[in-house]
Amino acid sequence: MHAYLHFGVRSFRRAITYRAATLAGMATNFFFGLVRAMIFAAFYEAAVAPPDMPVEQAVSYVWLVQAILGLGFWPFFSDPFIADIRTGAVAMQLLRPVDYQGCWFAHSVARLLQMTLMRGVPIGALAMALGFLAPPPSWESAGLFVLSLGAGMVLAVALAQVTGAIAFWTLDATGPSGLMSVLTMFLSGMLVPIALWPAWLAEVAHFSPFPGLTDTPLSIYLGRYVGPEALGAIGLQWLWAAAMLLVARGLISRGFSRLEIQGG
Amino acid sequence: MRELRHLLSVYFHAIGVRLKGQMQYRVSFLTETAAQALVTGLDFAALAVLFSRFSNLRGWSLWEVGLLYAIVHASFSLAELAARGFDTFSRQVREGAFDGSLIRPHSPFFMTLCSDFHARRLGRLAQALTVGIVCSAKAGVVWTPDQVLLFIGALIGGACFFVALFVIGATLCFWTVESIELINIFTHGGIEAANVPISIYRTWFRNVFVFVVPLAWVNYFPALHILQRTDPLGFPPVVQVLAPLVGMMFLCLARLVWTVGVRHYQSTGS
């Protein structure tokens, strides 16, 4: 356990070194927040029957998406563990006295934590200070939001591992990762809150793990899910996360059993 | 004239070589092109979902908005196809590869233009043009020759606009070495903003895209003319027809900034 913790801390430190990149990324996220908030506000002007999500909640949702963007998105890109599979460096992992999936997990969670803390918290705080983002309606909602966000991180890493493990067969996971990020971006509710979707499409999303990456934590933050409903939603996130981690484990062990390292 | 023809032949030769290289991993190339088309199609899907819930966007229908979407996405993919070298320029500066461009028989600007060709963006281009054709039909656009000409002009002007942004971003690398990616606010952020009519934004924000970073000229104004809509912002109608030229002027300006930057260049020596 200690080894994985140590590994995670190292990944976290490496990630916080690139401050200029973080700042530029934050500025871009902030800009997207401004644009999307204005678009949603303009759409709401023409609401025939007001949707059950009021405009203030939709705008808060948009800003929260910019703050926790990394969750639905980041784990799929530039993952050094996936690159290792292509280059053959993954063979080194087999020599180590620690579990491969465990190291990968520690590394990815650390990166996500860095993203959320260093990008998300300042963006959220700034949006709140400027009055764009409303605080959670109660302390209970705030606490449950943090729990749900944690579950969402584990789920995000699990999904990225399932996708990345495909590289054991295809060597290059860019294509699968790209397709997976399409599914994620749409079905997680990153682009449009699920509350505003047509009913049949929302139904489809709720049978998938993806809402757990964005829509679930944000609905809890906004107080749309409270009490037992919120706890149930968090339980579902963990269930999906556990299932995906098991699938990834199966894929990785099968991948290793047929692994051929290309020389050179 | 002969010189121009020579430059063009060098450019297309360079592109041909890159294209051949990128086609070597055929499966990877095809899946990535498809993924490109799908990812960028998501923005349109999101708009469609919103229009299914709300009847209109300040009087614009989904199909009319779709034309704006198509113009900005097609312009951007053309820019990335043709001038990706400027978009990934920071690597050349960091690794010292730009030194090579300085001793070639062509200008460093031209050499950088030839240095990369992003064939996978064809997926995005195909997707954007499909959306444009379907949406303009649904919106009842009558494609007279001058409308078609204005549409093509908007695409070229838009491509020039995005290439200009890449060039400005690349020029910044002469000072910062690292890519600071601040220009992404205007490239990716600009695409996001121009997906919908620029008239819905607050005045200060809109003015940035009309007067500072002239994105509205290669997207919103020509689309108004193609859709035969009156401009709520009250610009004279002649603006709509001449607008794409602004994109080309913006590129000329960027070219000047680049020349200043090249003079400032100091190799990292690596």
Short mmCIF file of C-alpha atoms in Angstrom, two decimals:
data_model
loop_
_atom_site.label_atom_id
_atom_site.label_comp_id
_atom_site.label_asym_id
_atom_site.label_seq_id
_atom_site.Cartn_x
_atom_site.Cartn_y
_atom_site.Cartn_z
CA MET A 1 0.00 0.00 0.00
CA HIS A 2 2.81 2.32 0.98
CA ALA A 3 4.48 1.85 -2.39
CA TYR A 4 1.36 2.92 -4.33
CA LEU A 5 0.87 5.95 -2.11
CA HIS A 6 4.47 6.95 -2.72
CA PHE A 7 4.05 6.42 -6.44
CA GLY A 8 0.94 8.60 -6.44
CA VAL A 9 2.67 11.40 -4.52
CA ARG A 10 5.48 11.42 -7.10
CA SER A 11 3.01 11.66 -9.98
CA PHE A 12 1.22 14.48 -8.22
CA ARG A 13 4.46 16.43 -7.76
CA ARG A 14 5.43 15.97 -11.38
CA ALA A 15 2.01 17.19 -12.48
CA ILE A 16 2.12 20.38 -10.42
CA THR A 17 5.45 21.43 -11.95
CA TYR A 18 3.91 22.79 -15.14
CA ARG A 19 2.37 25.94 -13.72
CA ALA A 20 2.29 28.01 -16.91
CA ALA A 21 0.40 25.24 -18.70
CA THR A 22 -2.04 25.04 -15.79
CA LEU A 23 -2.65 28.79 -15.90
CA ALA A 24 -3.22 28.82 -19.66
CA GLY A 25 -5.56 25.86 -19.30
CA MET A 26 -7.48 27.66 -16.59
CA ALA A 27 -7.88 30.76 -18.70
CA THR A 28 -9.27 28.61 -21.53
CA ASN A 29 -11.68 26.84 -19.18
CA PHE A 30 -12.83 30.17 -17.81
CA PHE A 31 -13.48 31.45 -21.32
CA PHE A 32 -15.52 28.33 -22.16
CA GLY A 33 -17.50 28.87 -18.97
CA LEU A 34 -18.38 32.42 -20.01
CA VAL A 35 -19.42 31.37 -23.52
CA ARG A 36 -21.50 28.38 -22.46
CA ALA A 37 -23.22 30.29 -19.66
CA MET A 38 -24.30 33.01 -22.12
CA ILE A 39 -25.51 30.40 -24.63
CA PHE A 40 -27.62 28.62 -22.02
CA ALA A 41 -29.05 31.89 -20.74
CA ALA A 42 -30.04 32.85 -24.31
CA PHE A 43 -31.71 29.45 -24.87
CA TYR A 44 -33.74 29.80 -21.69
CA GLU A 45 -35.30 33.05 -22.99
CA ALA A 46 -37.24 30.97 -25.51
CA ALA A 47 -38.42 28.23 -23.15
CA VAL A 48 -42.04 27.43 -24.02
CA ALA A 49 -42.66 25.48 -20.85
CA PRO A 50 -39.86 26.17 -18.35
CA PRO A 51 -37.82 22.96 -17.90
CA ASP A 52 -37.64 21.52 -14.40
CA MET A 53 -34.07 22.77 -14.19
CA PRO A 54 -34.16 26.53 -13.58
CA VAL A 55 -31.76 28.74 -15.54
CA GLU A 56 -29.67 29.55 -12.44
CA GLN A 57 -29.00 25.83 -11.97
CA ALA A 58 -28.12 25.36 -15.64
CA VAL A 59 -25.60 28.22 -15.46
CA SER A 60 -24.08 26.85 -12.24
CA TYR A 61 -23.88 23.45 -13.93
CA VAL A 62 -21.99 24.91 -16.87
CA TRP A 63 -19.40 26.48 -14.56
CA LEU A 64 -19.03 23.32 -12.51
CA VAL A 65 -18.36 21.36 -15.71
CA GLN A 66 -15.46 23.69 -16.47
CA ALA A 67 -14.13 23.16 -12.94
CA ILE A 68 -14.21 19.35 -12.99
CA LEU A 69 -13.60 18.94 -16.70
CA GLY A 70 -10.66 16.63 -16.13
CA LEU A 71 -12.87 13.86 -14.84
CA GLY A 72 -14.62 13.02 -18.05
CA PHE A 73 -11.80 13.73 -20.33
CA TRP A 74 -8.25 13.86 -19.10
CA PRO A 75 -7.57 10.20 -18.25
CA PHE A 76 -7.94 9.28 -21.91
CA PHE A 77 -5.17 11.51 -23.18
CA SER A 78 -1.40 11.28 -23.01
CA ASP A 79 -1.39 8.45 -20.49
CA PRO A 80 2.25 7.29 -20.19
CA PHE A 81 1.10 3.80 -19.21
CA ILE A 82 -0.66 3.36 -22.56
CA ALA A 83 2.41 4.67 -24.38
CA ASP A 84 4.49 2.07 -22.49
CA ILE A 85 2.43 -0.70 -24.03
CA ARG A 86 3.32 0.51 -27.52
CA THR A 87 7.00 1.12 -26.89
CA GLY A 88 7.47 -2.13 -25.02
CA ALA A 89 8.64 -0.33 -21.88
CA VAL A 90 5.73 -2.10 -20.20
CA ALA A 91 8.01 -5.14 -19.90
CA MET A 92 9.88 -3.29 -17.17
CA GLN A 93 6.67 -3.21 -15.17
CA LEU A 94 6.70 -7.00 -15.01
CA LEU A 95 10.05 -6.91 -13.26
CA ARG A 96 8.78 -4.71 -10.46
CA PRO A 97 7.62 -6.18 -7.17
CA VAL A 98 4.39 -4.13 -7.28
CA ASP A 99 1.10 -4.65 -9.07
CA TYR A 100 0.97 -3.07 -12.54
CA GLN A 101 -2.69 -2.03 -12.34
CA GLY A 102 -2.08 -0.61 -8.85
CA CYS A 103 0.73 1.64 -10.08
CA TRP A 104 -1.29 2.76 -13.08
CA PHE A 105 -4.24 3.50 -10.79
CA ALA A 106 -2.13 5.50 -8.31
CA HIS A 107 -0.59 7.52 -11.12
CA SER A 108 -3.92 8.35 -12.80
CA VAL A 109 -5.73 9.24 -9.57
CA ALA A 110 -2.87 11.55 -8.61
CA ARG A 111 -3.08 13.33 -11.95
CA LEU A 112 -6.82 13.75 -11.63
CA LEU A 113 -6.46 15.08 -8.08
CA GLN A 114 -3.92 17.59 -9.32
CA MET A 115 -6.28 18.70 -12.10
CA THR A 116 -9.21 19.03 -9.77
CA LEU A 117 -7.36 20.85 -7.02
CA MET A 118 -5.20 23.14 -9.13
CA ARG A 119 -7.63 23.91 -11.92
CA GLY A 120 -11.03 23.13 -10.52
CA VAL A 121 -10.89 24.82 -7.15
CA PRO A 122 -9.60 28.20 -8.47
CA ILE A 123 -12.09 28.21 -11.35
CA GLY A 124 -14.95 27.30 -9.04
CA ALA A 125 -13.88 29.91 -6.48
CA LEU A 126 -13.52 32.62 -9.12
CA ALA A 127 -16.87 31.81 -10.70
CA MET A 128 -18.46 31.91 -7.26
CA ALA A 129 -16.81 35.20 -6.36
CA LEU A 130 -18.11 36.75 -9.59
CA GLY A 131 -21.60 35.47 -8.82
CA PHE A 132 -21.79 33.05 -11.78
CA LEU A 133 -21.80 29.93 -9.64
CA ALA A 134 -24.16 29.51 -6.69
CA PRO A 135 -22.85 27.67 -3.61
CA PRO A 136 -24.47 24.31 -2.76
CA PRO A 137 -27.85 24.76 -1.05
CA SER A 138 -26.75 22.99 2.15
CA TRP A 139 -23.70 21.60 3.95
CA GLU A 140 -25.16 18.15 3.41
CA SER A 141 -25.15 18.68 -0.37
CA ALA A 142 -21.59 19.99 -0.23
CA GLY A 143 -20.36 16.95 1.72
CA LEU A 144 -22.16 14.48 -0.52
CA PHE A 145 -20.75 16.30 -3.57
CA VAL A 146 -17.20 15.70 -2.38
CA LEU A 147 -17.97 12.00 -1.84
CA SER A 148 -19.52 11.72 -5.27
CA LEU A 149 -16.62 13.55 -6.89
CA GLY A 150 -14.21 11.05 -5.31
CA ALA A 151 -16.27 8.16 -6.65
CA GLY A 152 -16.31 9.84 -10.06
CA MET A 153 -12.50 10.04 -10.08
CA VAL A 154 -12.14 6.33 -9.40
CA LEU A 155 -14.73 5.58 -12.08
CA ALA A 156 -12.92 7.82 -14.58
CA VAL A 157 -9.62 6.03 -13.99
CA ALA A 158 -11.31 2.63 -14.23
CA LEU A 159 -12.88 3.49 -17.60
CA ALA A 160 -9.57 4.82 -18.90
CA GLN A 161 -7.87 1.56 -17.88
CA VAL A 162 -10.43 -0.54 -19.72
CA THR A 163 -9.86 1.59 -22.83
CA GLY A 164 -6.10 1.68 -22.47
CA ALA A 165 -5.81 -2.07 -22.00
CA ILE A 166 -7.08 -2.47 -25.57
CA ALA A 167 -3.60 -1.33 -26.58
CA PHE A 168 -2.32 -4.79 -25.62
CA TRP A 169 -4.10 -6.00 -28.74
CA THR A 170 -3.92 -2.99 -31.06
CA LEU A 171 -0.60 -1.49 -29.80
CA ASP A 172 -1.98 1.99 -30.40
CA ALA A 173 -4.96 3.06 -28.29
CA THR A 174 -5.49 6.46 -29.89
CA GLY A 175 -8.51 5.30 -31.90
CA PRO A 176 -10.29 3.48 -29.03
CA SER A 177 -9.49 6.36 -26.65
CA GLY A 178 -10.93 8.82 -29.13
CA LEU A 179 -14.15 6.85 -29.49
CA MET A 180 -14.39 6.40 -25.73
CA SER A 181 -13.99 10.12 -25.14
CA VAL A 182 -16.86 10.76 -27.57
CA LEU A 183 -19.12 8.52 -25.50
CA THR A 184 -17.86 10.07 -22.30
CA MET A 185 -18.23 13.68 -23.35
CA PHE A 186 -21.77 13.19 -24.49
CA LEU A 187 -23.28 10.63 -22.12
CA SER A 188 -21.67 12.04 -18.97
CA GLY A 189 -23.68 15.24 -19.36
CA MET A 190 -20.58 17.40 -19.87
CA LEU A 191 -22.08 19.22 -22.85
CA VAL A 192 -25.74 19.42 -21.84
CA PRO A 193 -27.10 18.55 -18.36
CA ILE A 194 -29.05 15.28 -18.53
CA ALA A 195 -32.06 17.06 -16.98
CA LEU A 196 -32.45 18.95 -20.28
CA TRP A 197 -32.26 15.87 -22.53
CA PRO A 198 -35.19 14.20 -24.25
CA ALA A 199 -36.49 11.44 -21.94
CA TRP A 200 -35.49 8.49 -24.16
CA LEU A 201 -31.89 9.69 -24.40
CA ALA A 202 -31.65 10.28 -20.65
CA GLU A 203 -32.87 6.70 -20.18
CA VAL A 204 -30.00 5.41 -22.34
CA ALA A 205 -27.45 7.39 -20.34
CA HIS A 206 -28.76 6.13 -17.02
CA PHE A 207 -28.04 2.54 -18.06
CA SER A 208 -24.39 3.45 -18.65
CA PRO A 209 -21.57 4.31 -16.24
CA PHE A 210 -20.98 7.72 -17.82
CA PRO A 211 -23.33 10.01 -15.83
CA GLY A 212 -21.22 9.11 -12.77
CA LEU A 213 -18.40 11.20 -14.26
CA THR A 214 -20.24 14.53 -14.36
CA ASP A 215 -24.00 14.59 -14.08
CA THR A 216 -24.22 12.66 -10.78
CA PRO A 217 -21.78 14.78 -8.74
CA LEU A 218 -23.16 18.02 -10.20
CA SER A 219 -26.79 17.06 -9.55
CA ILE A 220 -25.79 16.40 -5.95
CA TYR A 221 -23.99 19.76 -5.71
CA LEU A 222 -27.07 21.57 -7.02
CA GLY A 223 -29.30 19.78 -4.51
CA ARG A 224 -31.26 17.96 -7.23
CA TYR A 225 -30.38 14.64 -5.62
CA VAL A 226 -30.68 14.73 -1.80
CA GLY A 227 -30.72 12.23 1.06
CA PRO A 228 -31.24 8.59 0.09
CA GLU A 229 -31.42 9.42 -3.61
CA ALA A 230 -27.97 11.02 -3.47
CA LEU A 231 -26.54 8.10 -1.48
CA GLY A 232 -28.03 5.66 -3.98
CA ALA A 233 -26.44 7.58 -6.87
CA ILE A 234 -23.05 7.49 -5.14
CA GLY A 235 -23.46 3.75 -4.51
CA LEU A 236 -24.12 3.27 -8.22
CA GLN A 237 -20.95 5.18 -9.07
CA TRP A 238 -18.90 2.84 -6.85
CA LEU A 239 -20.61 -0.21 -8.31
CA TRP A 240 -19.68 0.83 -11.85
CA ALA A 241 -16.17 1.74 -10.73
CA ALA A 242 -15.62 -1.67 -9.12
CA ALA A 243 -17.02 -3.48 -12.16
CA MET A 244 -14.82 -1.51 -14.58
CA LEU A 245 -11.71 -2.07 -12.45
CA LEU A 246 -12.40 -5.81 -12.54
CA VAL A 247 -12.86 -5.77 -16.30
CA ALA A 248 -9.61 -3.83 -16.68
CA ARG A 249 -7.87 -6.35 -14.41
CA GLY A 250 -9.06 -9.22 -16.60
CA LEU A 251 -7.95 -7.45 -19.78
CA ILE A 252 -4.54 -6.57 -18.36
CA SER A 253 -3.78 -10.09 -17.17
CA ARG A 254 -4.88 -11.52 -20.53
CA GLY A 255 -2.81 -8.86 -22.27
CA PHE A 256 0.29 -9.80 -20.31
CA SER A 257 -0.18 -13.49 -21.04
CA ARG A 258 -0.03 -12.85 -24.80
CA LEU A 259 2.40 -9.94 -24.67
CA GLU A 260 5.24 -9.94 -27.15
CA ILE A 261 7.79 -7.23 -26.72
CA GLN A 262 9.06 -5.86 -29.99
CA GLY A 263 12.80 -5.66 -29.80
CA GLY A 264 14.79 -2.47 -30.06
CA MET B 1 3.92 34.15 -61.50
CA ARG B 2 6.50 31.47 -62.25
CA GLU B 3 7.79 31.81 -58.75
CA LEU B 4 4.30 31.29 -57.33
CA ARG B 5 3.86 28.18 -59.42
CA HIS B 6 7.17 26.88 -58.17
CA LEU B 7 6.21 27.55 -54.53
CA LEU B 8 2.92 25.75 -55.01
CA SER B 9 4.60 22.71 -56.51
CA VAL B 10 7.05 22.55 -53.59
CA TYR B 11 4.15 22.88 -51.14
CA PHE B 12 2.10 20.11 -52.71
CA HIS B 13 5.12 17.89 -52.96
CA ALA B 14 5.80 18.35 -49.23
CA ILE B 15 2.16 17.62 -48.44
CA GLY B 16 2.21 14.50 -50.61
CA VAL B 17 5.18 13.15 -48.67
CA ARG B 18 3.47 13.77 -45.30
CA LEU B 19 0.25 12.24 -46.52
CA LYS B 20 2.05 9.11 -47.66
CA GLY B 21 3.74 8.87 -44.26
CA GLN B 22 0.49 9.23 -42.33
CA MET B 23 -1.26 6.62 -44.47
CA GLN B 24 1.29 3.96 -43.49
CA TYR B 25 -0.68 2.99 -40.38
CA ARG B 26 -3.93 2.59 -42.26
CA VAL B 27 -6.22 1.23 -39.50
CA SER B 28 -4.99 3.80 -37.04
CA PHE B 29 -5.45 6.53 -39.64
CA LEU B 30 -9.02 5.49 -40.41
CA THR B 31 -10.16 5.09 -36.79
CA GLU B 32 -8.62 8.42 -35.86
CA THR B 33 -10.25 10.16 -38.81
CA ALA B 34 -13.59 8.65 -37.79
CA ALA B 35 -13.02 9.62 -34.15
CA GLN B 36 -12.18 13.16 -35.29
CA ALA B 37 -15.44 13.40 -37.20
CA LEU B 38 -17.43 12.07 -34.24
CA VAL B 39 -15.79 14.21 -31.55
CA THR B 40 -16.35 17.40 -33.47
CA GLY B 41 -19.86 16.26 -34.39
CA LEU B 42 -20.67 16.24 -30.68
CA ASP B 43 -20.95 20.02 -30.61
CA PHE B 44 -23.71 19.79 -33.15
CA ALA B 45 -25.42 16.95 -31.28
CA ALA B 46 -25.37 19.10 -28.14
CA LEU B 47 -27.01 21.95 -30.06
CA ALA B 48 -29.64 19.55 -31.41
CA VAL B 49 -30.44 18.38 -27.87
CA LEU B 50 -30.83 21.97 -26.68
CA PHE B 51 -33.07 22.84 -29.63
CA SER B 52 -35.26 19.83 -28.81
CA ARG B 53 -35.89 21.40 -25.39
CA PHE B 54 -36.02 25.08 -26.35
CA SER B 55 -37.86 26.25 -29.44
CA ASN B 56 -35.29 28.73 -30.77
CA LEU B 57 -32.17 30.72 -29.97
CA ARG B 58 -33.03 34.43 -30.23
CA GLY B 59 -35.12 33.65 -33.30
CA TRP B 60 -32.59 31.30 -34.94
CA SER B 61 -33.59 27.71 -35.75
CA LEU B 62 -31.30 24.70 -35.39
CA TRP B 63 -30.78 24.60 -39.16
CA GLU B 64 -29.74 28.22 -39.35
CA VAL B 65 -27.35 27.79 -36.43
CA GLY B 66 -26.06 24.66 -38.17
CA LEU B 67 -24.77 26.78 -41.04
CA LEU B 68 -22.69 28.89 -38.61
CA TYR B 69 -21.40 25.69 -37.06
CA ALA B 70 -20.47 24.26 -40.46
CA ILE B 71 -18.58 27.38 -41.58
CA VAL B 72 -16.47 27.68 -38.44
CA HIS B 73 -15.63 23.97 -38.20
CA ALA B 74 -14.81 23.62 -41.90
CA SER B 75 -12.62 26.74 -41.76
CA PHE B 76 -10.72 25.44 -38.77
CA SER B 77 -10.11 22.02 -40.28
CA LEU B 78 -8.86 23.62 -43.51
CA ALA B 79 -6.47 25.72 -41.45
CA GLU B 80 -5.20 22.67 -39.57
CA LEU B 81 -4.85 20.67 -42.77
CA ALA B 82 -2.79 23.34 -44.43
CA ALA B 83 -0.84 25.03 -41.68
CA ARG B 84 -0.52 22.61 -38.82
CA GLY B 85 3.22 23.38 -38.73
CA PHE B 86 2.45 26.67 -37.03
CA ASP B 87 0.13 25.03 -34.52
CA THR B 88 2.85 22.65 -33.33
CA PHE B 89 5.62 25.19 -33.75
CA SER B 90 6.78 25.25 -30.12
CA ARG B 91 8.32 21.81 -30.58
CA GLN B 92 10.43 23.06 -33.47
CA VAL B 93 11.71 25.95 -31.38
CA ARG B 94 12.37 23.80 -28.31
CA GLU B 95 14.26 21.14 -30.24
CA GLY B 96 16.12 23.65 -32.36
CA ALA B 97 14.63 22.23 -35.57
CA PHE B 98 13.71 25.74 -36.69
CA ASP B 99 17.41 26.44 -37.30
CA GLY B 100 17.11 24.18 -40.32
CA SER B 101 14.33 26.29 -41.81
CA LEU B 102 16.53 29.39 -41.64
CA ILE B 103 19.17 27.98 -43.98
CA ARG B 104 16.78 26.64 -46.62
CA PRO B 105 16.37 28.37 -49.98
CA HIS B 106 12.77 29.35 -49.09
CA SER B 107 11.51 31.76 -46.46
CA PRO B 108 11.13 30.36 -42.92
CA PHE B 109 7.42 31.18 -43.14
CA PHE B 110 7.02 28.96 -46.17
CA MET B 111 9.18 26.21 -44.68
CA THR B 112 7.05 26.11 -41.52
CA LEU B 113 3.91 26.02 -43.63
CA CYS B 114 5.25 22.91 -45.39
CA SER B 115 6.45 21.23 -42.21
CA ASP B 116 3.24 19.43 -41.23
CA PHE B 117 -0.03 18.33 -42.77
CA HIS B 118 -2.73 16.97 -40.52
CA ALA B 119 -4.62 14.57 -42.79
CA ARG B 120 -6.85 13.29 -39.99
CA ARG B 121 -8.62 16.64 -40.01
CA LEU B 122 -10.30 15.48 -43.20
CA GLY B 123 -12.76 13.72 -40.89
CA ARG B 124 -13.70 17.00 -39.32
CA LEU B 125 -13.94 18.76 -42.67
CA ALA B 126 -16.24 16.07 -44.11
CA GLN B 127 -18.43 16.20 -41.02
CA ALA B 128 -18.71 19.99 -41.06
CA LEU B 129 -19.54 20.12 -44.78
CA THR B 130 -22.20 17.43 -44.37
CA VAL B 131 -23.83 19.40 -41.55
CA GLY B 132 -23.62 22.53 -43.70
CA ILE B 133 -25.31 20.94 -46.71
CA VAL B 134 -28.10 19.31 -44.70
CA CYS B 135 -28.75 22.37 -42.56
CA SER B 136 -28.77 24.86 -45.42
CA ALA B 137 -31.30 22.68 -47.27
CA LYS B 138 -33.51 22.46 -44.16
CA ALA B 139 -33.19 26.20 -43.58
CA GLY B 140 -34.42 26.82 -47.13
CA VAL B 141 -31.26 28.44 -48.47
CA VAL B 142 -31.41 29.13 -52.20
CA TRP B 143 -27.93 28.48 -53.55
CA THR B 144 -27.47 31.07 -56.26
CA PRO B 145 -23.94 31.37 -57.72
CA ASP B 146 -23.15 34.44 -55.63
CA GLN B 147 -24.31 32.67 -52.46
CA VAL B 148 -22.02 29.72 -53.24
CA LEU B 149 -19.20 32.15 -53.91
CA LEU B 150 -19.78 33.87 -50.57
CA PHE B 151 -19.85 30.50 -48.79
CA ILE B 152 -16.52 29.49 -50.31
CA GLY B 153 -15.17 32.95 -49.54
CA ALA B 154 -16.24 32.53 -45.91
CA LEU B 155 -14.43 29.17 -45.71
CA ILE B 156 -11.24 30.59 -47.19
CA GLY B 157 -11.45 33.75 -45.09
CA GLY B 158 -12.12 31.59 -42.03
CA ALA B 159 -9.18 29.33 -42.80
CA CYS B 160 -6.96 32.43 -43.16
CA PHE B 161 -8.29 33.69 -39.83
CA PHE B 162 -7.32 30.49 -37.98
CA VAL B 163 -3.96 30.23 -39.77
CA ALA B 164 -3.31 33.80 -38.62
CA LEU B 165 -4.02 32.76 -35.03
CA PHE B 166 -1.62 29.81 -35.38
CA VAL B 167 1.04 32.15 -36.78
CA ILE B 168 0.59 34.59 -33.90
CA GLY B 169 0.75 31.72 -31.41
CA ALA B 170 3.91 30.42 -33.10
CA THR B 171 5.47 33.88 -33.07
CA LEU B 172 4.97 34.03 -29.31
CA CYS B 173 7.18 30.93 -29.06
CA PHE B 174 10.18 33.00 -30.21
CA TRP B 175 9.97 34.73 -26.85
CA THR B 176 8.61 32.04 -24.56
CA VAL B 177 10.16 28.89 -26.14
CA GLU B 178 7.39 26.86 -24.43
CA SER B 179 4.02 26.96 -26.09
CA ILE B 180 1.89 28.88 -23.63
CA GLU B 181 -1.28 27.75 -25.33
CA LEU B 182 -2.97 31.01 -24.52
CA ILE B 183 -3.93 31.28 -28.16
CA ASN B 184 -6.24 28.28 -27.56
CA ILE B 185 -8.68 30.70 -25.99
CA PHE B 186 -9.22 32.22 -29.42
CA THR B 187 -8.89 29.07 -31.56
CA HIS B 188 -10.85 26.47 -29.59
CA GLY B 189 -12.74 29.11 -27.64
CA GLY B 190 -13.51 30.95 -30.85
CA ILE B 191 -14.97 27.81 -32.44
CA GLU B 192 -17.12 27.32 -29.37
CA ALA B 193 -18.32 30.92 -29.44
CA ALA B 194 -18.99 30.97 -33.19
CA ASN B 195 -21.13 27.82 -33.12
CA VAL B 196 -24.06 30.10 -32.36
CA PRO B 197 -24.89 33.62 -33.63
CA ILE B 198 -22.47 36.12 -32.16
CA SER B 199 -25.40 38.48 -31.57
CA ILE B 200 -26.53 36.52 -28.49
CA TYR B 201 -23.48 37.53 -26.44
CA ARG B 202 -23.08 40.55 -24.23
CA THR B 203 -21.80 43.64 -26.02
CA TRP B 204 -18.24 43.73 -24.65
CA PHE B 205 -17.74 40.06 -25.42
CA ARG B 206 -19.18 40.38 -28.91
CA ASN B 207 -17.02 43.40 -29.65
CA VAL B 208 -13.89 41.35 -28.98
CA PHE B 209 -14.87 39.05 -31.85
CA VAL B 210 -15.88 41.89 -34.15
CA PHE B 211 -13.09 44.40 -33.58
CA VAL B 212 -10.12 42.67 -31.93
CA VAL B 213 -10.09 39.04 -33.09
CA PRO B 214 -12.23 39.35 -36.23
CA LEU B 215 -13.98 35.98 -36.10
CA ALA B 216 -17.47 37.42 -36.69
CA TRP B 217 -16.40 38.58 -40.16
CA VAL B 218 -15.65 35.11 -41.49
CA ASN B 219 -18.65 33.41 -39.92
CA TYR B 220 -21.56 35.46 -38.64
CA PHE B 221 -21.72 38.20 -41.30
CA PRO B 222 -21.51 35.95 -44.39
CA ALA B 223 -24.02 33.52 -42.81
CA LEU B 224 -26.49 36.38 -42.36
CA HIS B 225 -26.33 37.06 -46.09
CA ILE B 226 -26.65 33.39 -47.06
CA LEU B 227 -29.65 32.98 -44.75
CA GLN B 228 -31.13 36.35 -45.84
CA ARG B 229 -31.50 37.44 -42.22
CA THR B 230 -31.43 41.04 -41.09
CA ASP B 231 -28.59 41.92 -38.76
CA PRO B 232 -29.78 42.81 -35.23
CA LEU B 233 -26.42 44.50 -34.67
CA GLY B 234 -27.19 47.02 -37.43
CA PHE B 235 -24.04 46.75 -39.55
CA PRO B 236 -24.51 47.89 -43.18
CA PRO B 237 -25.33 44.99 -45.58
CA VAL B 238 -22.18 45.54 -47.64
CA VAL B 239 -20.21 44.30 -44.63
CA GLN B 240 -21.74 40.84 -45.07
CA VAL B 241 -20.41 40.43 -48.60
CA LEU B 242 -16.93 41.87 -48.06
CA ALA B 243 -16.47 40.25 -44.66
CA PRO B 244 -14.29 37.26 -45.74
CA LEU B 245 -11.60 39.69 -46.92
CA VAL B 246 -11.06 40.65 -43.29
CA GLY B 247 -9.81 37.11 -42.61
CA MET B 248 -7.20 37.49 -45.33
CA MET B 249 -6.14 40.89 -44.01
CA PHE B 250 -5.78 39.38 -40.56
CA LEU B 251 -3.40 36.78 -42.00
CA CYS B 252 -1.29 39.49 -43.67
CA LEU B 253 -1.06 41.24 -40.30
CA ALA B 254 0.02 37.99 -38.63
CA ARG B 255 2.67 37.55 -41.32
CA LEU B 256 4.13 40.94 -40.38
CA VAL B 257 4.18 40.03 -36.68
CA TRP B 258 5.93 36.77 -37.61
CA THR B 259 8.68 38.64 -39.48
CA VAL B 260 9.39 40.67 -36.36
CA GLY B 261 9.48 37.45 -34.32
CA VAL B 262 11.93 35.69 -36.64
CA ARG B 263 14.36 38.56 -36.26
CA HIS B 264 14.16 38.07 -32.52
CA TYR B 265 14.83 34.33 -32.71
CA GLN B 266 17.67 32.85 -30.71
CA SER B 267 18.26 29.14 -31.06
CA THR B 268 18.01 26.99 -27.94
CA GLY B 269 21.06 25.22 -29.32
CA SER B 270 19.64 21.78 -28.65
#
